[in-house]
Coordinates of C-alpha atoms and ligand atoms in Angstrom, one line a residue:
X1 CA -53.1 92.9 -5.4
X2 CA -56.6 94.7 -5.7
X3 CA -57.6 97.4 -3.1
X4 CA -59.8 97.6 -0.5
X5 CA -62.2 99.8 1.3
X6 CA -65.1 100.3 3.6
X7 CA -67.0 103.1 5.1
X8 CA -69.6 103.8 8.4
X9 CA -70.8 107.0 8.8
X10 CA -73.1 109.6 9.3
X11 CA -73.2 111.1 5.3
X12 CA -73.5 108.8 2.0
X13 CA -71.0 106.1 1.6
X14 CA -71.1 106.0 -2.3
X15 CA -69.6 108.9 -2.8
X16 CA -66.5 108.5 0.1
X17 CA -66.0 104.9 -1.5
X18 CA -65.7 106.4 -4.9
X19 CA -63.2 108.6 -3.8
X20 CA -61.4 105.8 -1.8
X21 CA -61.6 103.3 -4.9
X22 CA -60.0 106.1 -7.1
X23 CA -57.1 106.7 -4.9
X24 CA -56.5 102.7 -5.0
X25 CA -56.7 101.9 -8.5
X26 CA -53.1 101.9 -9.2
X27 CA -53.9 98.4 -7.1
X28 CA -56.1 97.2 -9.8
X29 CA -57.8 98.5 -13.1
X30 CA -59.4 95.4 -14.3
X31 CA -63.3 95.9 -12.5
X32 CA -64.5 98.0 -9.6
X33 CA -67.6 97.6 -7.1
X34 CA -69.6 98.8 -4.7
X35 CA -72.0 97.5 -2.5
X36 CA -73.7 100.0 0.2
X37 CA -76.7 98.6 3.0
X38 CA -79.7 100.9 2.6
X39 CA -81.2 100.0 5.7
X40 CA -82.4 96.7 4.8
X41 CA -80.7 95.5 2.0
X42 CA -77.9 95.6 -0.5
X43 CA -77.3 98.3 -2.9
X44 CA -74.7 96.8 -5.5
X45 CA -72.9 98.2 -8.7
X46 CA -70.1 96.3 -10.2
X47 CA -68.2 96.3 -13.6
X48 CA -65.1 95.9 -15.6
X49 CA -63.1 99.2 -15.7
X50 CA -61.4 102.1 -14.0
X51 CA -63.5 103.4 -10.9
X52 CA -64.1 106.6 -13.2
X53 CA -65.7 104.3 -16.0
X54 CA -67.6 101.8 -13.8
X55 CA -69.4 104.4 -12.0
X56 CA -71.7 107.6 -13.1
X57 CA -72.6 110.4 -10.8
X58 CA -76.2 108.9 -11.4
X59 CA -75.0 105.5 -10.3
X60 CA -73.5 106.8 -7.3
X61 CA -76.9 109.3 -6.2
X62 CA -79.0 105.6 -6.3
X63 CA -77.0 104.5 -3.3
X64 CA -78.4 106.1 -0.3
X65 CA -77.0 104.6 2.8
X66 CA -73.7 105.6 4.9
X67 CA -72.4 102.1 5.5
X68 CA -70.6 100.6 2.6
X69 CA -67.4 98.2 1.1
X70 CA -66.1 98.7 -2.3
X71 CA -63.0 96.7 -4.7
X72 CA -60.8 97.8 -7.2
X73 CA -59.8 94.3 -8.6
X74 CA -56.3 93.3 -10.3
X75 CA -57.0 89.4 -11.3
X76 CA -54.6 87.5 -9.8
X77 CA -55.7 83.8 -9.1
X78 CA -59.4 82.9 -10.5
X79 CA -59.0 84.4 -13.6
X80 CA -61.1 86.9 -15.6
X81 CA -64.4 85.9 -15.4
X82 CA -67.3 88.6 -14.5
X83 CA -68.3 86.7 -11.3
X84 CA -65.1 87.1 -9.8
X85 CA -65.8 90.7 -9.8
X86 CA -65.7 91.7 -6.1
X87 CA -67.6 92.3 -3.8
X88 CA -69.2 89.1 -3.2
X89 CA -72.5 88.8 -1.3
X90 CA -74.0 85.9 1.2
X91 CA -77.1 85.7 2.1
X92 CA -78.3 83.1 4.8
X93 CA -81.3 83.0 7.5
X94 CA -82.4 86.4 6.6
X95 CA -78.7 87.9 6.9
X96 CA -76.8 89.7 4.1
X97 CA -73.0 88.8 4.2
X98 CA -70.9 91.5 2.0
X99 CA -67.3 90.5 1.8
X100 CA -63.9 92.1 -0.6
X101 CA -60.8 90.6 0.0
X102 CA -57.4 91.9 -1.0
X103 CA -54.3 89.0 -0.8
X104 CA -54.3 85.2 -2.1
X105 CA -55.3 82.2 -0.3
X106 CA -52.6 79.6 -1.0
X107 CA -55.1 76.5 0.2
X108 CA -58.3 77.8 -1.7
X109 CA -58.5 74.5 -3.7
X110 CA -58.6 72.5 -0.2
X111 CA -61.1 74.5 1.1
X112 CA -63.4 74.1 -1.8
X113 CA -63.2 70.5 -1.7
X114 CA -64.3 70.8 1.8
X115 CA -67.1 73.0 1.6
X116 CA -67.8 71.0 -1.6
X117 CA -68.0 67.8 0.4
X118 CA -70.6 69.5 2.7
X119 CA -73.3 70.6 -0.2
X120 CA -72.1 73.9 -0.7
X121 CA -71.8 75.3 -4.5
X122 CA -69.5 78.0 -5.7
X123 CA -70.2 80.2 -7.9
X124 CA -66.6 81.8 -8.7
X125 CA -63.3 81.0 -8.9
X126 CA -62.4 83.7 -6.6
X127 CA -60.7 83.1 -3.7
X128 CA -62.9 85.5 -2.0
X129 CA -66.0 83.3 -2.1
X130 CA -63.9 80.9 0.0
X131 CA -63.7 83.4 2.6
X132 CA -67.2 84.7 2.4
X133 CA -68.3 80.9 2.6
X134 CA -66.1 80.3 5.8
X135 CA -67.7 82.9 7.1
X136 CA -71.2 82.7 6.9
X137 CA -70.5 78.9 7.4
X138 CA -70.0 79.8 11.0
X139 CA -72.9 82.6 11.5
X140 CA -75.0 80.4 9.7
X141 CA -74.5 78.1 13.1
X142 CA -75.2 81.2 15.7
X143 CA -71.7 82.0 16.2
X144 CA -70.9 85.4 17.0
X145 CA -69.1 87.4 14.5
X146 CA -66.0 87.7 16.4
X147 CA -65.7 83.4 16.4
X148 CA -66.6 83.0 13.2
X149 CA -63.9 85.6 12.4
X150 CA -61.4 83.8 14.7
X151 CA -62.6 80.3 13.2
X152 CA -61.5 82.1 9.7
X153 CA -58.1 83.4 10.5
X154 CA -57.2 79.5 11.7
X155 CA -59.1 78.1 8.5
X156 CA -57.7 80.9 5.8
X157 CA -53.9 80.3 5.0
X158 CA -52.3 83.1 3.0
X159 CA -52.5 86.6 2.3
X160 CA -55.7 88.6 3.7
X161 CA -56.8 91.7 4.1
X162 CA -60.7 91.3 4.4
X163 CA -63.6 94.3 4.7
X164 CA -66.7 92.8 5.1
X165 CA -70.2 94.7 6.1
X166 CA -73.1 91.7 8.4
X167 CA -76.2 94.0 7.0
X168 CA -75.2 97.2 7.9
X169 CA -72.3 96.3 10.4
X170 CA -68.9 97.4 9.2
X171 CA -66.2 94.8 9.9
X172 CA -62.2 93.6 8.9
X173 CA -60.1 91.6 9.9
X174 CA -56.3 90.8 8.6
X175 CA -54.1 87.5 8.4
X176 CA -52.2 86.8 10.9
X177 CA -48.7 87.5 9.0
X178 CA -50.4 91.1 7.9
X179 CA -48.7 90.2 4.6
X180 CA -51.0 92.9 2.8
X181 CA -51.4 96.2 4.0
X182 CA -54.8 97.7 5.8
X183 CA -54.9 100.3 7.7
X184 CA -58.4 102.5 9.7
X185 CA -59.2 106.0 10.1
X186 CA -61.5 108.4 10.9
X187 CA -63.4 111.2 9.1
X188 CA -64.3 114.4 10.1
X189 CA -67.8 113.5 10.5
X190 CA -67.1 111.0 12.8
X191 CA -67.3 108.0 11.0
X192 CA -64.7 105.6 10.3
X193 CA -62.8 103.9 7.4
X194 CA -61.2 100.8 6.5
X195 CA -59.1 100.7 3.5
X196 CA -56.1 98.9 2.1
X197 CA -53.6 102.5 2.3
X198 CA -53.6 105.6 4.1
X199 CA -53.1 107.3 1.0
X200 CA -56.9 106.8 0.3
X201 CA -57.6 107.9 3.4
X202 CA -55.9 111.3 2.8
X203 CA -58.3 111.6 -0.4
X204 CA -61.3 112.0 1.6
X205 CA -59.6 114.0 4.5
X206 CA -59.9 111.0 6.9
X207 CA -56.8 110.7 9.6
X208 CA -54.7 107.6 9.9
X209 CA -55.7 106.0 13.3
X210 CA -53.1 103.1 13.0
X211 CA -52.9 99.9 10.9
X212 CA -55.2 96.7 11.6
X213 CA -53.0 94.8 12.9
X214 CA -51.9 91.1 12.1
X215 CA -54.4 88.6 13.2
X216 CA -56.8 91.3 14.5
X217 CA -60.6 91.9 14.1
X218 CA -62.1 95.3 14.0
X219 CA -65.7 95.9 14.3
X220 CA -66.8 99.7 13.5
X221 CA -69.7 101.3 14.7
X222 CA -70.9 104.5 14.8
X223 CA -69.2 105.3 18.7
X224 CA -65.8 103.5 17.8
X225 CA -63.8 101.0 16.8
X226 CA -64.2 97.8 19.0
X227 CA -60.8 95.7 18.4
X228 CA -60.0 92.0 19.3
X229 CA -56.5 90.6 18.7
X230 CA -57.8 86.9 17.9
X231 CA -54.7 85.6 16.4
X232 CA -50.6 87.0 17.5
X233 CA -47.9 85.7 15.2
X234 CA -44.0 85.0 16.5
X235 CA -43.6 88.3 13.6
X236 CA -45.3 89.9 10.7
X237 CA -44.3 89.0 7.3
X238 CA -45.1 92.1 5.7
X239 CA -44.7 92.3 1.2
X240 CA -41.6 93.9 0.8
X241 CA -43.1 94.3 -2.6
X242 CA -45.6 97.0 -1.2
X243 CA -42.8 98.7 -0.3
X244 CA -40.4 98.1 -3.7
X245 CA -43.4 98.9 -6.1
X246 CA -46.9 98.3 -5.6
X247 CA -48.0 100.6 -3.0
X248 CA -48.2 104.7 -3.6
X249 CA -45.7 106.3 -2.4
X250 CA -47.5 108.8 -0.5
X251 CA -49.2 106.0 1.7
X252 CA -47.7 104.7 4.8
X253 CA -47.8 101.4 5.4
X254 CA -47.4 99.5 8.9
X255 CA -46.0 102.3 10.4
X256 CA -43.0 102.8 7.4
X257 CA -43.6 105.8 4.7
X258 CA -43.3 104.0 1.3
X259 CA -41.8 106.8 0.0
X260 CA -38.9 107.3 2.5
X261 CA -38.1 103.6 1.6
X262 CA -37.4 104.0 -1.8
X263 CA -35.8 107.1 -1.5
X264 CA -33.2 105.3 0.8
X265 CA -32.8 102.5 -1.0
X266 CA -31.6 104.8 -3.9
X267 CA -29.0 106.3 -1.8
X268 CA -28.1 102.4 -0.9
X269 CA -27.7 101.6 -4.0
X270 CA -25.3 104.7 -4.9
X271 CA -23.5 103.6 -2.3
X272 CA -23.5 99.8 -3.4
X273 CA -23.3 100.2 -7.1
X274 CA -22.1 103.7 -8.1
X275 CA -21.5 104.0 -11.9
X276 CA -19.5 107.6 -13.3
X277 CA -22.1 109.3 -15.4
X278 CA -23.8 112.7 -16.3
X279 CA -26.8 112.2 -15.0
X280 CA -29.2 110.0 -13.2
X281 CA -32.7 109.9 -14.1
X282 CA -35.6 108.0 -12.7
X283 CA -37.9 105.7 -15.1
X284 CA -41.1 107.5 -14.2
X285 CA -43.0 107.1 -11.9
X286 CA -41.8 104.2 -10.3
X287 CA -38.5 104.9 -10.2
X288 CA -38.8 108.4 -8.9
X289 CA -38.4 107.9 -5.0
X290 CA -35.2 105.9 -5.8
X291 CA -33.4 108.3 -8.4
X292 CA -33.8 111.1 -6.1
X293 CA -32.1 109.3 -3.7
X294 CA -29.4 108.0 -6.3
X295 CA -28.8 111.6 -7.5
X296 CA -28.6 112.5 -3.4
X297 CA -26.1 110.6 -2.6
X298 CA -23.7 110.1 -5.5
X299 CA -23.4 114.0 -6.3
X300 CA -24.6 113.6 -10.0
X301 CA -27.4 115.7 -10.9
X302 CA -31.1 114.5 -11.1
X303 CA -32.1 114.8 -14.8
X304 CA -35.1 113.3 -16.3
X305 CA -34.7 111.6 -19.3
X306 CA -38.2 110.3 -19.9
X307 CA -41.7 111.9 -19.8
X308 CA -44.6 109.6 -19.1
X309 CA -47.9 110.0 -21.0
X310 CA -50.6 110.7 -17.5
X311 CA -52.8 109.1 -19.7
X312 CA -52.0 105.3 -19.6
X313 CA -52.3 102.9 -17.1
X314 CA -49.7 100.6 -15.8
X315 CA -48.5 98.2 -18.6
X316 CA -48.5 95.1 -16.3
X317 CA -52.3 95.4 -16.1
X318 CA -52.6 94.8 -20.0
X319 CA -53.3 90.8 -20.0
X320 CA -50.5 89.8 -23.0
X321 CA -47.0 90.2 -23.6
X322 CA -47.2 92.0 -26.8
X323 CA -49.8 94.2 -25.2
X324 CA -47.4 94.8 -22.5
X325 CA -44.1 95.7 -25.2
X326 CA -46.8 98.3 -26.8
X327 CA -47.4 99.6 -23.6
X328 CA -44.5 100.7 -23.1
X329 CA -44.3 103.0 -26.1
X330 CA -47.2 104.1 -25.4
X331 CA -46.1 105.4 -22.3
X332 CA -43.1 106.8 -22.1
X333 CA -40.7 109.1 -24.3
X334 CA -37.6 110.3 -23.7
X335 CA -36.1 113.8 -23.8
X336 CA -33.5 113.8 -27.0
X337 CA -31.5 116.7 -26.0
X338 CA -30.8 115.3 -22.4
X339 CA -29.8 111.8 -23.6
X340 CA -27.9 112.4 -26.4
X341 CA -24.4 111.9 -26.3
X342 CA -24.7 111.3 -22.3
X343 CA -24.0 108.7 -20.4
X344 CA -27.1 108.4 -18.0
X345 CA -27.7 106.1 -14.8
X346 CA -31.6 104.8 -15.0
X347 CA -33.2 104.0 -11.5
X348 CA -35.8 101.7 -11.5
X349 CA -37.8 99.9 -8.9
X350 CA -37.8 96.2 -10.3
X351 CA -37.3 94.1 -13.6
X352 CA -39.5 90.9 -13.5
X353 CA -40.3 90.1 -16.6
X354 CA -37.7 92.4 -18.6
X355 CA -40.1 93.2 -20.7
X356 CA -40.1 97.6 -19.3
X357 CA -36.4 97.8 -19.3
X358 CA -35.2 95.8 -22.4
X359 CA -37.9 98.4 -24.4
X360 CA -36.9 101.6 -22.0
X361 CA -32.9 101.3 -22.6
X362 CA -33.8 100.5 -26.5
X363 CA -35.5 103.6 -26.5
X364 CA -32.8 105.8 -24.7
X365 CA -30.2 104.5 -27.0
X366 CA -32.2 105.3 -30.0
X367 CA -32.4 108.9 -28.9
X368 CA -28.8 108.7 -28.4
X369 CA -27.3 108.1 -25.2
X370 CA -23.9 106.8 -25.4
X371 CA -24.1 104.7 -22.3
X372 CA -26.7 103.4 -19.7
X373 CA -25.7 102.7 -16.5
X374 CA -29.0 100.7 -15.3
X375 CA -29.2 100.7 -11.4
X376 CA -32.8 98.7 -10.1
X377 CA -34.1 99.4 -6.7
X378 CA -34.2 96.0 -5.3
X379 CA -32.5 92.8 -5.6
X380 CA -33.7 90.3 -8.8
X381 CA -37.1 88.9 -8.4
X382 CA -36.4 85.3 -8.6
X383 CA -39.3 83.3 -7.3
X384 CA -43.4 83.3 -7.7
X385 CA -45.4 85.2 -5.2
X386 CA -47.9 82.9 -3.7
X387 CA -49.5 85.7 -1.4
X388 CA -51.1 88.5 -4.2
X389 CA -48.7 89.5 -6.6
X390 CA -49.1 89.1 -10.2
X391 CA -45.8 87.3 -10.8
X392 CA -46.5 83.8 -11.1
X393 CA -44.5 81.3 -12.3
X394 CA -40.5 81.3 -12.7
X395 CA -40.3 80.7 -16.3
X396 CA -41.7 84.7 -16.7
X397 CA -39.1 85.8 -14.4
X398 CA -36.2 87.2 -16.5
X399 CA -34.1 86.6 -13.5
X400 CA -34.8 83.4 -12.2
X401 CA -32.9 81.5 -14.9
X402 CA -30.0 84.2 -15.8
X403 CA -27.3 85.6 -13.9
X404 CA -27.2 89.4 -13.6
X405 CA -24.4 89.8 -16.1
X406 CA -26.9 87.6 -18.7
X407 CA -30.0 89.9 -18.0
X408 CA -27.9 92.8 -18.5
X409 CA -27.1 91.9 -22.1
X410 CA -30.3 90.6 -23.1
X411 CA -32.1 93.8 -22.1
X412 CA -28.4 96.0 -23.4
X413 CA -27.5 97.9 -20.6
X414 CA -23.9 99.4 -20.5
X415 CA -24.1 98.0 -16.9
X416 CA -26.4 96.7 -14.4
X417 CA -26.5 96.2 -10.7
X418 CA -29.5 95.7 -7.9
X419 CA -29.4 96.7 -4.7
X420 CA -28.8 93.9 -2.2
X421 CA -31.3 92.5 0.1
X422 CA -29.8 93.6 3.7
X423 CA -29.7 97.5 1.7
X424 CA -33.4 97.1 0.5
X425 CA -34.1 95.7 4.8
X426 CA -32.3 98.8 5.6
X427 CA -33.7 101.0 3.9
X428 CA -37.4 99.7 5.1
X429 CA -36.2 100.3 8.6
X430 CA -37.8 96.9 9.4
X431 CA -35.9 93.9 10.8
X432 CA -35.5 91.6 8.2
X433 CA -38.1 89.0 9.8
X434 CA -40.9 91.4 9.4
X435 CA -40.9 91.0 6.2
X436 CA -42.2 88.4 3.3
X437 CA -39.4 88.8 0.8
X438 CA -40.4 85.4 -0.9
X439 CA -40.3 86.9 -4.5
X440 CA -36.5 87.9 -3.8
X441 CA -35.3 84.8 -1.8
X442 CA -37.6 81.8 -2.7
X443 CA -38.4 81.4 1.1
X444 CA -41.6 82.2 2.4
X445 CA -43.3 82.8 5.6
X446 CA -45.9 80.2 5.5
X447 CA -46.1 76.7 3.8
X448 CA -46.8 76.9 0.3
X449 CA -46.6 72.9 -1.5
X450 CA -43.4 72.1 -3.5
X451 CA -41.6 75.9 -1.7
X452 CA -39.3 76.1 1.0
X453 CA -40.9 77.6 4.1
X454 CA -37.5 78.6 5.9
X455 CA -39.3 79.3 9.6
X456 CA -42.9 78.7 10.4
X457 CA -44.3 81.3 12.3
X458 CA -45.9 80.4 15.5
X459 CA -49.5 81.4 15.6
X460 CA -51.1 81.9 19.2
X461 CA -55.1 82.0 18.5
X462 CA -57.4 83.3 21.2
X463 CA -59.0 80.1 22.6
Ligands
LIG1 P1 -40.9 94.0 -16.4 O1 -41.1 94.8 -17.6 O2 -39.5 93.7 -16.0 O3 -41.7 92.7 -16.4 O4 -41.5 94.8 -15.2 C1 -40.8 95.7 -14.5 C2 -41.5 97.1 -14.6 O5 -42.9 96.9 -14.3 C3 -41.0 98.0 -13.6 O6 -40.8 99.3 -14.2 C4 -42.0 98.1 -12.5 O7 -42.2 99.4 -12.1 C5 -43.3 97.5 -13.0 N1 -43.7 96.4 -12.2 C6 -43.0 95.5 -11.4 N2 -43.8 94.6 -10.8 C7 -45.1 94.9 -11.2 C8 -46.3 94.3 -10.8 O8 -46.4 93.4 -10.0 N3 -47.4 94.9 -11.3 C9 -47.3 96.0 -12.1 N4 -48.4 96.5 -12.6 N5 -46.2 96.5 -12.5 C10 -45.0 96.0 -12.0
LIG2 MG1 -42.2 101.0 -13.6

């Protein structure tokens, strides 16, 4: 998780970063930054909290250059610890080395041992420092910036979508399975922009150019965007996770609109799991794409049956499990006169820890609906993700341990059915080894110790 971006151009890049950071913080709420070069050195603002809450419009007028990175940070691995906070910043022979990193590095521990080994001393547990310190570990020996980057993407192993600014030079590159998304456009005053979805790009009227894609390096200037493909994969391994959940719907990612996705994979699922009831409803927002869909194809009208509170953030980003059950209260009521005495089919995107849907269909039935069909929008998340998302070990996984007839009466749904894993491919319009569906399978792309790694994928680097 956590979302990228990075700006060069010819007007301030507080202010376009700002706007880019708001439109990713469904990525992460924990802590934002920004770091902007003024000409000759680092401008930086970081703290915990929503982009709205870390930065004042008198923190953003101090920044007064036009080439710029900033983070939105959900904590996955390192913890939360204030110098984990991204971005992180390098400084060596007179250079300034800004670097934010959205994925997980699955051999961080191996590399700081390394680096260790050689004198060098971290000063986080972010994985991010590890990349930063690869890095600068190479330019610190003269390389150019495009081998040091290559040396990188053979060193790093795991998820990486990386946006880093070399003084005031604006550069990313992305791991060779493009596991996370990144994508580059332009502005209309002819600038460019790196950021982790195109939906941020949209909130500052930038076009889409294209993705970055696997294994390449982009360097942007101020006449273009110079690209090397330093790494080509056998095939991608893109998070079908993006695609189930995490993403915005309005972004498109890798060339696939999330929200067509979901959509389909409701009318999959209709077809896969139909259940005879009144109405079908979405559990908001998530859920939306898919229940439209649902509704679409099995003829029974679209009828909400819950109203979300705009006003709370996701309840996954609240640290406990009691904090989490609140959350859910806090965020969601239903409608009493369109549940009671219905039977309703609730769409939503996942269950992982069970936690949303046990609450949700307590809180339905309370209000009176006489059954609950509960239809989820892809197939039980089973297994840990390695590579960024905030699911880590099986025990918390609901349905890792329990059949689907088990989950369905410990949460108390009438019924309960997921939509296989060739619909969910289908409906991504993606052949099925373009995609990282670790989480759904417990086979991942790359080797992760103690996990099955069904196929390595070939990487071909540059030299
Ligand atoms: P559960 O309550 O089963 O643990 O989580 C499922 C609910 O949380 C679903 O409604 C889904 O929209 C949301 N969700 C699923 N995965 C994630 C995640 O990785 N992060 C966040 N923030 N929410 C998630
Ligand atoms: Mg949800």
């Amino acid at each position: 998780m956590c979302g990228i971006a990075g700006t060069s151009d010819t007007i301030l890049a507080a202010p376009v970063l700002y706007h880019l950071l708001h439109a990713l913080q469904h990525r992460g709420q924990e802590s934002a930054g920004i770091f902007v070069w003024d000409g000759t050195s680092v401008q930086k603002q970081k703290g915990y909290g929503l982009v709205s809450e870390v930065f004042s419009d008198a923190d953003l007028k101090r920044f007064t250059g036009t080439v710029g990175i900033g983070h939105v940070r959900y904590p996955t691995t390192g913890g939360s610890k204030p110098e984990n906070i991204q971005p992180f910043h390098f400084l060596f022979r007179g250079h300034s080395l800004s670097v934010v990193h959205n994925g997980n590095l699955v051999n961080t521990e191996a590399l700081r041992d390394e680096y260790a080994g050689h004198g060098v001393t971290f000063s986080s547990t972010s994985d991010t420092e590890v990349i930063g310190t690869v890095l600068a570990g190479e330019l610190v020996k003269g390389k150019s910036l495009e081998d040091a980057v290559l040396f990188a993407l053979q060193k790093l192993s795991g998820s990486y979508s990386v946006i880093c600014m070399l003084d005031g030079q604006l550069f990313g590159f992305r791991d060779p399975l493009g596991i996370k998304p990144f994508c580059m456009g332009k502005t209309k005053t002819g600038g460019y922009i790196l950021a982790s979805e195109s939906a941020a790009l949209d909130a500052v009227g930038a076009e889409l150019l294209r993705d970055v894609r696997p294994g390449e390096f982009v360097l942007v200037g101020t006449d273009g965007i110079v690209s090397s493909q330093l790494v080509k994969a056998e095939s991608p391994a893109h998070c079908i996770f993006e695609y189930i959940y995490f993403a915005r719907p309005d972004s498109i990612l890798d060339g696939v609109p999330v929200y067509d996705v979901r959509r389909k994979t409701g009318e999959i699922l209709a077809r896969e799991s139909f259940a005879d009831a009144e109405m079908v409803s979405p559990v908001p927002d998530s859920g939306t794409a898919s229940a439209v869909g649902f509704a679409k194809q099995s003829g029974i009208p679209f009828r909400e049956a819950l109203i979300k509170n705009r006003y709370t953030g996701r309840t996954f980003i609240l640290p406990s499990q009691e904090k989490r059950e609140l959350g859910v209260r806090m965020k969601l009521n239903p409608i009493r006169s369109h549940v009671r005495n219905r039977s309703v089919i609730l769409v939503d995107d996942s269950i992982v820890r069970g936690t949303t849907a046990k609450r949700i269909l307590s809180l339905v039935r309370d209000f009176g609906a006489e059954e609950i069909h509960l239809r989820i929008a892809s197939p039980p998340v089973i297994a840990p993700c390695y590579l960024g998302t905030d699911f880590p070990t099986r025990e918390e996984l609901i349905s890792s341990a329990k059949t689907v007839d088990e989950v369905r009466d410990t949460i108390g749904a009438s019924t309960l059915a997921h939509v296989s894993l060739s619909g969910l491919v289908e409906a991504s319009g993606l052949p099925k080894e373009y995609l990282c569906l670790g989480c759904l399978t417990g086979v991942y792309p790359l080797e992760i110790a103690g996990e099955i790694c069904e196929k390595k994928k070939m990487c071909v680097y540059r030299r």
